[in-house]
mmCIF file of C-alpha atoms in Angstrom:
data_model
loop_
_atom_site.group_PDB
_atom_site.id
_atom_site.type_symbol
_atom_site.label_atom_id
_atom_site.label_comp_id
_atom_site.label_asym_id
_atom_site.label_seq_id
_atom_site.Cartn_x
_atom_site.Cartn_y
_atom_site.Cartn_z
ATOM 1 C CA UNK A 102 -9.213 2.500 13.710
ATOM 2 C CA UNK A 103 -6.631 0.109 12.193
ATOM 3 C CA UNK A 104 -9.263 -2.630 11.949
ATOM 4 C CA UNK A 105 -10.500 -1.227 8.621
ATOM 5 C CA UNK A 106 -7.602 -3.056 6.922
ATOM 6 C CA UNK A 107 -8.197 -6.806 7.017
ATOM 7 C CA UNK A 108 -5.319 -9.178 6.300
ATOM 8 C CA UNK A 109 -5.917 -12.873 5.597
ATOM 9 C CA UNK A 110 -4.492 -15.511 7.925
ATOM 10 C CA UNK A 111 -2.498 -18.508 6.734
ATOM 11 C CA UNK A 112 -4.561 -21.693 6.694
ATOM 12 C CA UNK A 113 -3.649 -25.369 6.565
ATOM 13 C CA UNK A 114 -4.401 -25.469 2.836
ATOM 14 C CA UNK A 115 -1.892 -22.650 2.311
ATOM 15 C CA UNK A 116 0.784 -24.674 4.106
ATOM 16 C CA UNK A 117 -0.014 -27.715 1.958
ATOM 17 C CA UNK A 118 0.216 -25.562 -1.183
ATOM 18 C CA UNK A 119 3.613 -24.263 -0.065
ATOM 19 C CA UNK A 120 4.807 -27.831 0.603
ATOM 20 C CA UNK A 121 3.536 -29.001 -2.796
ATOM 21 C CA UNK A 122 5.208 -26.028 -4.429
ATOM 22 C CA UNK A 123 8.505 -27.124 -2.856
ATOM 23 C CA UNK A 124 7.787 -30.680 -4.039
ATOM 24 C CA UNK A 125 8.338 -32.157 -0.584
ATOM 25 C CA UNK A 126 6.543 -34.967 1.202
ATOM 26 C CA UNK A 127 5.107 -34.282 4.655
ATOM 27 C CA UNK A 128 7.903 -36.213 6.379
ATOM 28 C CA UNK A 129 10.683 -34.223 4.688
ATOM 29 C CA UNK A 130 8.956 -30.854 5.062
ATOM 30 C CA UNK A 131 8.269 -31.487 8.760
ATOM 31 C CA UNK A 132 11.856 -32.584 9.365
ATOM 32 C CA UNK A 133 13.270 -29.483 7.672
ATOM 33 C CA UNK A 134 11.201 -27.082 9.778
ATOM 34 C CA UNK A 135 11.786 -29.065 12.955
ATOM 35 C CA UNK A 136 8.352 -30.434 13.808
ATOM 36 C CA UNK A 137 6.755 -33.885 13.749
ATOM 37 C CA UNK A 138 4.974 -35.180 10.670
ATOM 38 C CA UNK A 139 1.879 -35.758 12.818
ATOM 39 C CA UNK A 140 1.783 -32.072 13.817
ATOM 40 C CA UNK A 141 2.207 -30.992 10.196
ATOM 41 C CA UNK A 142 -0.661 -33.268 9.163
ATOM 42 C CA UNK A 143 -2.895 -31.681 11.807
ATOM 43 C CA UNK A 144 -1.908 -28.194 10.639
ATOM 44 C CA UNK A 145 -2.614 -28.976 6.995
ATOM 45 C CA UNK A 146 -6.068 -30.379 7.773
ATOM 46 C CA UNK A 147 -6.919 -27.381 9.930
ATOM 47 C CA UNK A 148 -7.125 -29.424 13.119
ATOM 48 C CA UNK A 149 -4.228 -27.479 14.614
ATOM 49 C CA UNK A 150 -3.851 -23.703 14.416
ATOM 50 C CA UNK A 151 -0.801 -22.112 12.807
ATOM 51 C CA UNK A 152 1.306 -20.339 15.414
ATOM 52 C CA UNK A 153 3.845 -17.557 14.944
ATOM 53 C CA UNK A 154 6.496 -20.081 15.993
ATOM 54 C CA UNK A 155 5.438 -22.421 13.179
ATOM 55 C CA UNK A 156 5.686 -19.632 10.596
ATOM 56 C CA UNK A 157 9.077 -18.539 11.931
ATOM 57 C CA UNK A 158 10.372 -22.136 11.696
ATOM 58 C CA UNK A 159 9.095 -22.371 8.119
ATOM 59 C CA UNK A 160 10.738 -19.099 7.052
ATOM 60 C CA UNK A 161 13.984 -20.065 8.788
ATOM 61 C CA UNK A 162 14.090 -23.356 6.896
ATOM 62 C CA UNK A 163 12.958 -21.810 3.594
ATOM 63 C CA UNK A 164 13.993 -18.119 3.601
ATOM 64 C CA UNK A 165 13.217 -17.744 -0.111
ATOM 65 C CA UNK A 166 9.513 -18.110 0.685
ATOM 66 C CA UNK A 167 9.520 -14.489 1.844
ATOM 67 C CA UNK A 168 10.606 -13.393 -1.631
ATOM 68 C CA UNK A 169 8.422 -15.654 -3.760
ATOM 69 C CA UNK A 170 5.995 -12.791 -4.384
ATOM 70 C CA UNK A 171 6.836 -9.114 -3.919
ATOM 71 C CA UNK A 172 3.933 -6.700 -3.741
ATOM 72 C CA UNK A 173 4.253 -2.942 -4.030
ATOM 73 C CA UNK A 174 1.824 -0.103 -4.490
ATOM 74 C CA UNK A 175 1.980 1.231 -8.039
ATOM 75 C CA UNK A 176 -0.575 4.053 -7.924
ATOM 76 C CA UNK A 177 -2.389 5.699 -5.015
ATOM 77 C CA UNK A 178 -5.103 8.349 -5.253
ATOM 78 C CA UNK A 179 -6.769 9.710 -2.106
ATOM 79 C CA UNK A 180 -9.277 12.579 -1.964
ATOM 80 C CA UNK A 181 -9.821 14.810 1.076
ATOM 81 C CA UNK A 182 -13.110 16.682 0.818
ATOM 82 C CA UNK A 183 -12.528 19.186 3.633
ATOM 83 C CA UNK A 184 -8.822 20.011 3.180
ATOM 84 C CA UNK A 185 -6.752 22.067 0.755
ATOM 85 C CA UNK A 186 -3.551 20.967 -0.907
ATOM 86 C CA UNK A 187 -1.213 22.655 1.555
ATOM 87 C CA UNK A 188 -2.948 20.913 4.460
ATOM 88 C CA UNK A 189 -2.676 17.516 2.753
ATOM 89 C CA UNK A 190 1.063 18.008 2.220
ATOM 90 C CA UNK A 191 1.662 19.222 5.773
ATOM 91 C CA UNK A 192 -0.738 17.099 7.842
ATOM 92 C CA UNK A 193 -1.297 13.913 5.850
ATOM 93 C CA UNK A 194 1.867 13.438 3.788
ATOM 94 C CA UNK A 195 4.031 15.295 6.328
ATOM 95 C CA UNK A 196 6.422 16.553 3.688
ATOM 96 C CA UNK A 197 8.012 19.995 3.434
ATOM 97 C CA UNK A 198 5.854 22.314 1.340
ATOM 98 C CA UNK A 199 8.936 24.019 -0.133
ATOM 99 C CA UNK A 200 9.726 20.751 -1.950
ATOM 100 C CA UNK A 201 6.583 21.229 -4.060
ATOM 101 C CA UNK A 202 6.211 23.486 -7.090
ATOM 102 C CA UNK A 203 2.887 25.341 -7.126
ATOM 103 C CA UNK A 204 1.246 25.951 -10.491
ATOM 104 C CA UNK A 205 -2.136 26.309 -12.185
ATOM 105 C CA UNK A 206 -3.897 23.309 -13.687
ATOM 106 C CA UNK A 207 -7.138 22.413 -15.434
ATOM 107 C CA UNK A 208 -6.857 18.683 -14.746
ATOM 108 C CA UNK A 209 -9.476 16.717 -12.781
ATOM 109 C CA UNK A 210 -11.701 19.838 -12.336
ATOM 110 C CA UNK A 211 -9.103 21.391 -9.988
ATOM 111 C CA UNK A 212 -7.390 24.724 -10.662
ATOM 112 C CA UNK A 213 -4.133 24.420 -8.669
ATOM 113 C CA UNK A 214 -1.424 21.811 -8.367
ATOM 114 C CA UNK A 215 1.512 21.161 -6.022
ATOM 115 C CA UNK A 216 4.082 18.903 -7.715
ATOM 116 C CA UNK A 217 6.953 17.337 -5.748
ATOM 117 C CA UNK A 218 10.198 18.633 -7.331
ATOM 118 C CA UNK A 219 8.009 19.860 -10.180
ATOM 119 C CA UNK A 220 7.423 16.309 -11.438
ATOM 120 C CA UNK A 221 4.165 14.417 -11.974
ATOM 121 C CA UNK A 222 5.199 11.603 -9.640
ATOM 122 C CA UNK A 223 3.912 12.948 -6.348
ATOM 123 C CA UNK A 224 1.405 15.765 -6.598
ATOM 124 C CA UNK A 225 -1.634 17.276 -4.917
ATOM 125 C CA UNK A 226 -4.399 19.189 -6.665
ATOM 126 C CA UNK A 227 -6.880 21.625 -5.162
ATOM 127 C CA UNK A 228 -8.481 25.006 -5.925
ATOM 128 C CA UNK A 229 -6.666 28.321 -6.267
ATOM 129 C CA UNK A 230 -7.978 30.934 -3.809
ATOM 130 C CA UNK A 231 -10.384 33.465 -5.280
ATOM 131 C CA UNK A 232 -11.141 37.015 -4.205
ATOM 132 C CA UNK A 233 -14.383 37.782 -2.400
ATOM 133 C CA UNK A 234 -15.854 40.748 -4.282
ATOM 134 C CA UNK A 235 -17.304 42.293 -1.111
ATOM 135 C CA UNK A 236 -14.341 41.922 1.273
ATOM 136 C CA UNK A 237 -11.471 41.596 -1.216
ATOM 137 C CA UNK A 238 -10.233 38.698 0.925
ATOM 138 C CA UNK A 239 -8.892 35.408 -0.399
ATOM 139 C CA UNK A 240 -11.482 32.621 -0.314
ATOM 140 C CA UNK A 241 -10.166 29.063 -0.252
ATOM 141 C CA UNK A 242 -12.488 26.389 -1.582
ATOM 142 C CA UNK A 243 -11.768 23.075 0.173
ATOM 143 C CA UNK A 244 -11.245 19.728 -1.484
ATOM 144 C CA UNK A 245 -7.944 18.198 -2.579
ATOM 145 C CA UNK A 246 -6.634 14.977 -4.087
ATOM 146 C CA UNK A 247 -3.227 13.382 -3.549
ATOM 147 C CA UNK A 248 -1.736 11.421 -6.449
ATOM 148 C CA UNK A 249 1.183 8.981 -6.282
ATOM 149 C CA UNK A 250 2.124 7.542 -9.662
ATOM 150 C CA UNK A 251 4.271 4.440 -10.191
ATOM 151 C CA UNK A 252 7.612 6.133 -9.567
ATOM 152 C CA UNK A 253 5.974 8.389 -7.002
ATOM 153 C CA UNK A 254 4.953 5.462 -4.814
ATOM 154 C CA UNK A 255 8.614 4.356 -4.587
ATOM 155 C CA UNK A 256 9.737 7.867 -3.671
ATOM 156 C CA UNK A 257 6.954 8.274 -1.142
ATOM 157 C CA UNK A 258 7.720 4.887 0.399
ATOM 158 C CA UNK A 259 11.211 6.203 1.219
ATOM 159 C CA UNK A 260 9.608 9.221 2.904
ATOM 160 C CA UNK A 261 7.388 6.875 4.933
ATOM 161 C CA UNK A 262 10.434 4.879 6.052
ATOM 162 C CA UNK A 263 12.078 8.115 7.217
ATOM 163 C CA UNK A 264 8.926 8.809 9.258
ATOM 164 C CA UNK A 265 9.021 5.275 10.680
ATOM 165 C CA UNK A 266 5.728 4.423 8.966
ATOM 166 C CA UNK A 267 4.406 1.505 6.961
ATOM 167 C CA UNK A 268 1.865 1.922 4.164
ATOM 168 C CA UNK A 269 -0.789 0.567 6.520
ATOM 169 C CA UNK A 270 -0.082 3.224 9.136
ATOM 170 C CA UNK A 271 -0.119 5.922 6.470
ATOM 171 C CA UNK A 272 -3.478 4.706 5.150
ATOM 172 C CA UNK A 273 -4.830 4.758 8.714
ATOM 173 C CA UNK A 274 -3.647 8.365 9.025
ATOM 174 C CA UNK A 275 -5.344 9.232 5.733
ATOM 175 C CA UNK A 276 -8.590 7.693 7.007
ATOM 176 C CA UNK A 277 -8.340 9.823 10.143
ATOM 177 C CA UNK A 278 -8.399 12.862 7.856
ATOM 178 C CA UNK A 279 -11.487 11.400 6.135
ATOM 179 C CA UNK A 280 -9.567 10.400 3.030
ATOM 180 C CA UNK A 281 -11.451 8.564 0.302
ATOM 181 C CA UNK A 282 -9.455 6.043 -1.723
ATOM 182 C CA UNK A 283 -10.410 6.319 -5.383
ATOM 183 C CA UNK A 284 -7.506 4.360 -6.867
ATOM 184 C CA UNK A 285 -5.108 1.816 -5.380
ATOM 185 C CA UNK A 286 -2.987 -0.189 -7.836
ATOM 186 C CA UNK A 287 -0.788 -3.055 -6.697
ATOM 187 C CA UNK A 288 2.129 -4.464 -8.692
ATOM 188 C CA UNK A 289 3.051 -8.112 -8.088
ATOM 189 C CA UNK A 290 6.553 -9.326 -8.834
ATOM 190 C CA UNK A 291 6.332 -13.091 -9.316
ATOM 191 C CA UNK A 292 9.910 -14.163 -8.584
ATOM 192 C CA UNK A 293 9.166 -17.894 -8.651
ATOM 193 C CA UNK A 294 6.728 -18.031 -11.545
ATOM 194 C CA UNK A 295 3.891 -19.063 -9.246
ATOM 195 C CA UNK A 296 1.068 -17.192 -10.931
ATOM 196 C CA UNK A 297 -0.816 -18.256 -14.020
ATOM 197 C CA UNK A 298 -1.674 -15.075 -15.932
ATOM 198 C CA UNK A 299 -4.535 -16.744 -17.830
ATOM 199 C CA UNK A 300 -6.123 -17.769 -14.496
ATOM 200 C CA UNK A 301 -5.702 -14.229 -13.117
ATOM 201 C CA UNK A 302 -7.338 -12.696 -16.187
ATOM 202 C CA UNK A 303 -10.214 -15.193 -16.003
ATOM 203 C CA UNK A 304 -10.730 -14.543 -12.288
ATOM 204 C CA UNK A 305 -10.692 -10.780 -12.871
ATOM 205 C CA UNK A 306 -13.223 -10.992 -15.688
#
């Protein structure tokens, strides 16, 4: 199930880019990470695969590489077509329902909303139960959407850590409940000034 999230592997050209970014010749870079220049040359040309040991040596020698770019989710919207809001909170988010304020809404074609601490940071929308005219019983229409706004993603990330989960594992759980991802924003903190905004805009367009 976890295979639906694909993560790119480091290639030799990535290693060369990192070395160029550090403004180091092959000999110096290889010496600093504790390998031969010949091995580094083979890695950079793709003739030799990049091992976990190689990456660990590189991060040990240049620990700031791990912080060059920070990525964090900035908005997450997931819809569950066969669940109601209470089920999403309990089974998918695994948060206590009493932490959410229930109220009516007219937003996004839903009629009910559960807002974490009453704020619009973490909230779930679904349909208020209606009365069946024949049986006078409550009828719950299914379908709910979970929203995490910018601040909400930070708060929810803390909840995931308390559950011992990563974002990836949470997304896998959401997929198990047939969640459909309609919005997934990522914020990139460029701590080293590596990115050219004009190039990013051009590539996006």
